């Protein structure tokens, strides 16, 4: 069967089910669930897969769902992944289907992702006779937290037998109808550090009788910011951010301790190691010079997200042949973290960008007024289905 005919079949199915997928997205949007709380979302996913006759398991990685389309013919196993969790943000959109849960919102488009992958599942189930191998449908919880849902699902066997993986993310900075790729390193690692600066408390009028952890913490924060600018290669993307500083309860009391929490993001493993060593060295220096104790705890998070050249090439070839070159964008690398990178440590992966920018708006992810263009759902269904056909009918490499 020709690729044009398969493309037409995919387009027809995507158009037919688009209203249902938009309705599912709006339902999920109105009922957001945070990391590892996606019970209702997972139930909707499981019910939809069951209605399509797709075998699936629930409770994978606590609240994840794993569906399987087995063609019964020899071939590779392709994993398609969508994340499901919402964010702790109070929605300000005023939409008819806005969040009904105070302080929780789908501000990163994971509702779109879930609806999109359900659409892909229906398309691929309908053209199963044209495919070979297996398709794993990974509906993942907890992408937005360091306690990774991808890792949880992997521990429960989500990658067993998987040969390659394709993920996707909506991007409001790219017009709806476009698709983007980033060769090589696409996203940053994300490691968290906590520093507890412990001194000796006392009266604000007698600082000489104390060891002031606030002054020490302030000194340390400024010193940490010199690591990237003065110790690391300026041609390599690295960022250190302090997001939390806690200490003190009253203006006339020098406290016993101050807590500092931050993140480090890099594109290279050697830079991760160098940053860890530099932070430890600055902590030791401040401890010695300002008569405090700096206790450092480093927690490694997700590694850099790397685009596999073979999976990326096949995916973009399928999109170009169907839509044309004009809708394909080469995007810039990011330092944002994505736990899809954990899967990339095990199998070749590529994350496709799906443009979701609504005309006349300038939306940003994780914003309380985030309003992506829902046409990106149908576009994602078509693009991912085309990519799956290409990946399951031609060798990757």
Coordinates of C-alpha atoms in Angstrom, one line a residue:
X1 CA 0.0 0.0 0.0
X2 CA 1.4 3.4 -0.9
X3 CA 2.5 6.0 1.6
X4 CA 0.0 8.4 0.2
X5 CA -2.8 6.0 0.8
X6 CA -1.6 5.4 4.4
X7 CA -1.3 9.1 4.9
X8 CA -4.9 9.6 3.7
X9 CA -6.2 6.9 6.0
X10 CA -4.4 8.5 8.9
X11 CA -5.8 12.0 8.0
X12 CA -9.3 10.7 7.7
X13 CA -9.3 8.9 11.1
X14 CA -7.6 11.9 12.8
X15 CA -10.3 14.3 11.4
X16 CA -13.1 11.9 12.4
X17 CA -12.0 11.5 16.0
X18 CA -10.8 15.1 16.5
X19 CA -14.0 16.3 18.3
X20 CA -13.8 13.4 20.7
X21 CA -10.1 14.0 21.4
X22 CA -10.8 17.7 22.1
X23 CA -13.6 16.7 24.4
X24 CA -11.3 14.4 26.3
X25 CA -8.6 17.1 26.5
X26 CA -11.2 19.6 27.9
X27 CA -12.4 17.0 30.5
X28 CA -8.8 16.4 31.6
X29 CA -8.1 20.1 31.7
X30 CA -11.1 20.7 34.0
X31 CA -10.0 17.9 36.3
X32 CA -6.2 18.2 36.7
X33 CA -4.3 15.8 38.8
X34 CA -0.8 16.3 40.2
X35 CA 2.1 13.9 40.0
X36 CA 1.1 10.3 41.1
X37 CA -2.4 11.5 41.7
X38 CA -3.6 10.8 38.1
X39 CA -6.2 8.2 39.1
X40 CA -9.1 9.7 37.2
X41 CA -6.9 10.5 34.2
X42 CA -5.5 6.9 34.1
X43 CA -9.1 5.5 34.3
X44 CA -10.1 7.6 31.3
X45 CA -7.1 6.4 29.4
X46 CA -7.7 2.8 30.3
X47 CA -11.4 3.0 29.4
X48 CA -10.6 4.4 26.0
X49 CA -7.9 1.8 25.3
X50 CA -10.4 -0.9 26.3
X51 CA -13.0 0.5 23.9
X52 CA -10.5 0.2 21.1
X53 CA -9.6 -3.4 22.0
X54 CA -6.1 -2.4 22.9
X55 CA -4.5 -4.6 25.6
X56 CA -3.2 -2.5 28.5
X57 CA -2.0 -2.6 32.1
X58 CA -2.9 0.0 34.8
X59 CA -0.9 0.8 37.9
X60 CA 2.4 0.8 36.0
X61 CA 4.7 3.1 37.9
X62 CA 1.9 3.7 40.5
X63 CA -0.6 5.6 38.3
X64 CA 0.7 5.0 34.7
X65 CA -1.0 3.1 31.9
X66 CA 0.8 0.9 29.4
X67 CA -1.0 -0.2 26.3
X68 CA 0.3 -2.6 23.7
X69 CA -0.6 -3.0 20.0
X70 CA 1.0 -6.3 18.8
X71 CA 0.8 -6.8 15.0
X72 CA 1.8 -10.4 15.3
X73 CA 4.5 -9.9 12.7
X74 CA 8.2 -9.8 13.4
X75 CA 9.7 -6.3 13.8
X76 CA 10.9 -3.8 16.3
X77 CA 9.1 -2.5 19.3
X78 CA 8.4 1.2 19.3
X79 CA 7.4 3.0 22.5
X80 CA 5.2 6.2 22.2
X81 CA 5.1 8.3 25.3
X82 CA 2.8 11.0 26.7
X83 CA 2.8 12.5 30.2
X84 CA -0.4 13.1 32.2
X85 CA 0.3 15.2 35.3
X86 CA -0.8 18.7 36.0
X87 CA 1.0 21.5 37.9
X88 CA 0.3 23.3 41.3
X89 CA -0.8 26.5 39.6
X90 CA -4.1 28.4 40.1
X91 CA -5.6 28.8 36.6
X92 CA -6.5 32.3 35.4
X93 CA -7.7 31.6 31.8
X94 CA -11.4 32.0 32.4
X95 CA -12.1 29.3 29.9
X96 CA -15.4 27.4 30.0
X97 CA -13.5 24.2 30.7
X98 CA -11.0 25.8 33.2
X99 CA -9.7 23.8 36.1
X100 CA -12.3 23.0 38.7
X101 CA -9.6 22.2 41.3
X102 CA -8.2 25.3 43.0
X103 CA -4.4 25.4 42.8
X104 CA -4.1 22.8 40.1
X105 CA -3.8 23.4 36.4
X106 CA -2.7 21.7 33.1
X107 CA -0.3 24.6 32.4
X108 CA 2.2 22.5 30.4
X109 CA -0.2 20.8 28.0
X110 CA -0.1 17.3 29.3
X111 CA -3.9 17.2 28.8
X112 CA -3.2 17.7 25.1
X113 CA -0.5 15.1 25.2
X114 CA -2.8 12.5 26.7
X115 CA -5.5 13.2 24.2
X116 CA -3.1 13.1 21.4
X117 CA -1.6 9.7 22.3
X118 CA -5.1 8.3 22.6
X119 CA -5.8 9.5 19.1
X120 CA -2.5 7.9 17.9
X121 CA -3.6 4.6 19.6
X122 CA -6.9 4.6 17.6
X123 CA -5.2 5.4 14.3
X124 CA -2.5 2.7 14.7
X125 CA -5.0 0.1 15.9
X126 CA -7.0 0.8 12.7
X127 CA -4.0 0.4 10.4
X128 CA -2.4 -2.5 12.3
X129 CA -2.4 -4.8 9.2
X130 CA 0.0 -2.4 7.5
X131 CA 2.6 -2.5 10.4
X132 CA 5.0 -4.9 11.8
X133 CA 6.4 -5.4 15.3
X134 CA 4.8 -3.9 18.4
X135 CA 3.8 -0.5 19.7
X136 CA 3.9 0.3 23.4
X137 CA 1.7 3.2 24.5
X138 CA 3.2 4.8 27.6
X139 CA 0.8 7.1 29.5
X140 CA 3.2 8.4 32.1
X141 CA 2.5 10.1 35.5
X142 CA 4.7 12.5 37.3
X143 CA 6.9 14.2 34.7
X144 CA 6.9 17.5 36.6
X145 CA 8.6 16.3 39.7
X146 CA 12.0 14.9 40.6
X147 CA 10.5 11.6 41.7
X148 CA 10.2 10.7 38.1
X149 CA 7.2 8.9 36.7
X150 CA 9.3 7.6 33.8
X151 CA 11.7 6.0 36.2
X152 CA 8.7 4.5 38.1
X153 CA 7.3 3.0 34.9
X154 CA 10.7 1.7 33.9
X155 CA 11.0 -0.1 37.2
X156 CA 7.7 -1.8 36.5
X157 CA 8.9 -3.1 33.1
X158 CA 7.7 -0.4 30.7
X159 CA 10.8 -0.7 28.6
X160 CA 10.9 -4.5 28.4
X161 CA 11.6 -5.5 24.8
X162 CA 11.5 -1.8 23.6
X163 CA 13.9 -1.0 20.7
X164 CA 13.3 2.7 20.4
X165 CA 11.1 5.5 21.8
X166 CA 9.3 8.5 20.4
X167 CA 8.0 11.3 22.6
X168 CA 6.5 14.7 21.9
X169 CA 5.7 18.0 23.5
X170 CA 3.5 20.9 22.5
X171 CA 5.4 24.2 22.1
X172 CA 3.4 27.5 22.3
X173 CA 6.4 29.4 20.9
X174 CA 6.0 27.6 17.6
X175 CA 2.9 28.2 15.4
X176 CA 0.2 25.6 15.3
X177 CA 0.8 23.4 12.2
X178 CA 4.5 23.3 12.6
X179 CA 6.8 20.5 13.9
X180 CA 10.3 21.0 15.3
X181 CA 13.4 19.0 16.0
X182 CA 16.7 19.5 17.8
X183 CA 19.7 17.5 16.7
X184 CA 22.1 16.2 19.3
X185 CA 21.6 17.4 22.9
X186 CA 18.0 18.8 23.0
X187 CA 17.5 19.4 26.7
X188 CA 19.5 19.8 29.9
X189 CA 20.2 17.7 32.9
X190 CA 18.7 18.8 36.1
X191 CA 20.3 18.2 39.5
X192 CA 19.1 19.6 42.8
X193 CA 21.3 20.7 45.7
X194 CA 20.4 21.7 49.3
X195 CA 22.8 23.5 51.5
X196 CA 22.2 24.0 55.2
X197 CA 24.3 26.8 56.6
X198 CA 24.6 26.3 60.4
X199 CA 26.0 29.0 62.6
X200 CA 25.5 30.2 66.1
X201 CA 22.4 32.2 67.0
X202 CA 22.3 35.3 69.1
X203 CA 21.2 38.9 69.6
X204 CA 21.3 41.3 66.6
X205 CA 23.1 43.9 68.8
X206 CA 26.0 41.4 69.5
X207 CA 26.9 39.8 66.2
X208 CA 30.5 39.3 67.4
X209 CA 29.2 36.6 69.8
X210 CA 27.5 34.7 67.0
X211 CA 28.3 33.0 63.7
X212 CA 25.9 34.6 61.3
X213 CA 24.5 32.0 58.8
X214 CA 22.6 34.7 56.9
X215 CA 25.7 36.6 56.0
X216 CA 27.4 33.3 55.2
X217 CA 24.5 32.2 53.0
X218 CA 24.5 35.5 51.2
X219 CA 28.2 35.2 50.6
X220 CA 27.9 31.6 49.4
X221 CA 25.0 32.4 47.0
X222 CA 27.1 35.2 45.3
X223 CA 30.1 32.9 45.1
X224 CA 28.1 30.1 43.6
X225 CA 27.0 32.4 40.8
X226 CA 30.6 32.9 39.8
X227 CA 31.1 29.2 39.1
X228 CA 29.4 29.4 35.7
X229 CA 30.8 32.7 34.7
X230 CA 34.4 32.2 35.8
X231 CA 35.1 28.5 36.1
X232 CA 33.2 26.9 33.3
X233 CA 33.6 27.0 29.5
X234 CA 31.5 29.9 28.3
X235 CA 30.8 28.1 25.1
X236 CA 28.8 25.4 26.9
X237 CA 25.3 25.8 28.2
X238 CA 25.2 25.7 32.0
X239 CA 22.9 27.5 34.5
X240 CA 22.8 27.5 38.3
X241 CA 19.7 28.9 40.0
X242 CA 18.9 29.4 43.6
X243 CA 15.1 29.0 44.0
X244 CA 14.8 28.8 47.8
X245 CA 16.4 30.6 50.7
X246 CA 14.9 30.1 54.2
X247 CA 16.2 31.5 57.5
X248 CA 15.4 33.7 60.4
X249 CA 12.2 34.5 62.2
X250 CA 12.7 37.9 63.8
X251 CA 14.7 41.1 62.8
X252 CA 16.5 41.2 66.2
X253 CA 17.7 37.6 66.2
X254 CA 20.6 36.1 64.3
X255 CA 19.3 32.5 63.5
X256 CA 21.1 29.2 63.9
X257 CA 20.7 28.1 60.3
X258 CA 19.7 29.1 56.8
X259 CA 18.6 26.6 54.1
X260 CA 19.4 27.1 50.4
X261 CA 18.0 25.0 47.6
X262 CA 18.8 25.3 43.9
X263 CA 19.3 23.5 40.6
X264 CA 22.1 23.0 38.2
X265 CA 21.4 22.3 34.5
X266 CA 24.0 21.3 31.9
X267 CA 24.3 19.5 28.5
X268 CA 27.5 17.5 29.3
X269 CA 28.3 14.9 32.0
X270 CA 31.7 16.3 32.6
X271 CA 30.1 19.7 33.4
X272 CA 27.7 18.0 35.8
X273 CA 30.7 16.5 37.7
X274 CA 32.6 19.8 37.6
X275 CA 29.7 21.8 38.9
X276 CA 29.2 19.3 41.8
X277 CA 32.8 19.6 42.8
X278 CA 32.8 23.4 42.5
X279 CA 29.7 23.8 44.7
X280 CA 31.3 21.5 47.4
X281 CA 34.5 23.6 47.2
X282 CA 32.7 26.9 47.7
X283 CA 30.8 25.4 50.6
X284 CA 34.0 24.4 52.3
X285 CA 35.5 27.8 51.7
X286 CA 32.6 29.7 53.3
X287 CA 32.6 27.3 56.2
X288 CA 36.3 28.0 56.9
X289 CA 36.2 31.7 56.4
X290 CA 32.9 32.6 58.1
X291 CA 32.9 30.2 61.1
X292 CA 29.8 28.2 59.9
X293 CA 29.1 24.7 58.8
X294 CA 27.8 24.2 55.2
X295 CA 26.2 20.8 54.8
X296 CA 25.7 20.0 51.1
X297 CA 23.3 17.4 49.7
X298 CA 23.4 16.9 45.9
X299 CA 20.5 14.9 44.3
X300 CA 21.0 13.9 40.7
X301 CA 17.9 14.2 38.6
X302 CA 17.3 13.7 34.9
X303 CA 20.2 13.5 32.4
X304 CA 20.4 15.6 29.2
X305 CA 17.8 14.8 26.6
X306 CA 19.6 13.5 23.4
X307 CA 18.0 13.1 20.0
X308 CA 18.9 9.8 18.4
X309 CA 19.9 10.6 14.8
X310 CA 18.2 7.6 13.3
X311 CA 14.8 7.9 15.1
X312 CA 14.8 11.7 14.5
X313 CA 15.6 11.2 10.8
X314 CA 12.8 8.7 10.2
X315 CA 10.3 10.8 12.1
X316 CA 11.1 14.0 10.3
X317 CA 11.2 12.2 6.9
X318 CA 7.6 11.0 7.4
X319 CA 6.5 14.5 8.4
X320 CA 8.3 16.2 5.5
X321 CA 6.9 13.7 2.9
X322 CA 3.4 14.3 4.1
X323 CA 3.3 18.0 4.9
X324 CA 6.3 19.5 3.1
X325 CA 9.5 21.2 4.3
X326 CA 7.8 24.4 5.1
X327 CA 6.2 23.2 8.3
X328 CA 9.5 21.7 9.7
X329 CA 11.6 23.9 12.1
X330 CA 15.0 23.3 13.6
X331 CA 14.7 24.5 17.2
X332 CA 17.4 25.6 19.6
X333 CA 18.5 23.4 22.4
X334 CA 17.1 24.0 25.9
X335 CA 18.2 23.7 29.4
X336 CA 14.8 22.6 30.5
X337 CA 14.7 19.1 32.0
X338 CA 12.6 16.2 30.7
X339 CA 12.5 12.8 32.3
X340 CA 12.0 11.2 28.8
X341 CA 15.8 11.5 28.9
X342 CA 15.9 8.6 31.3
X343 CA 14.4 6.4 28.6
X344 CA 17.0 7.8 26.3
X345 CA 19.7 6.3 28.5
X346 CA 18.3 2.8 27.7
X347 CA 17.0 3.0 24.1
X348 CA 17.3 5.4 21.1
X349 CA 14.9 8.2 21.6
X350 CA 13.6 11.4 19.9
X351 CA 11.2 14.0 21.2
X352 CA 9.2 15.8 18.5
X353 CA 8.0 19.4 19.0
X354 CA 4.4 20.0 18.0
X355 CA 3.6 23.7 17.5
X356 CA 0.7 24.8 19.7
X357 CA 0.9 28.6 19.4
X358 CA -2.5 30.2 19.0
X359 CA -2.6 33.2 16.5
X360 CA -2.6 36.5 18.4
X361 CA -1.4 35.1 21.6
X362 CA 2.1 34.7 23.2
X363 CA 1.7 31.9 25.6
X364 CA 4.4 30.3 27.8
X365 CA 4.5 26.9 29.4
X366 CA 3.8 26.8 33.2
X367 CA 1.8 30.1 33.0
X368 CA -1.5 30.5 34.8
X369 CA -3.1 31.9 31.5
X370 CA -1.7 29.2 29.3
X371 CA -4.0 28.5 26.3
X372 CA -2.5 26.3 23.6
X373 CA -4.2 25.8 20.2
X374 CA -6.3 22.6 20.3
X375 CA -5.6 22.0 16.6
X376 CA -2.2 20.8 17.8
X377 CA -4.0 17.6 19.0
X378 CA -5.0 16.5 15.5
X379 CA -1.6 17.6 14.1
X380 CA 0.2 15.5 16.7
X381 CA -2.0 12.5 16.0
X382 CA -1.2 12.6 12.3
X383 CA 2.5 13.3 12.7
X384 CA 3.1 10.7 15.3
X385 CA 1.1 8.1 13.4
X386 CA 3.1 8.8 10.2
X387 CA 6.3 8.5 12.2
X388 CA 5.2 5.2 13.7
X389 CA 4.5 3.8 10.3
X390 CA 7.9 4.9 9.0
X391 CA 9.7 3.5 12.1
X392 CA 7.9 0.2 11.9
X393 CA 8.3 -0.4 8.2
X394 CA 11.9 0.8 7.6
X395 CA 15.1 0.1 9.5
X396 CA 16.4 2.8 11.8
X397 CA 20.0 3.9 11.3

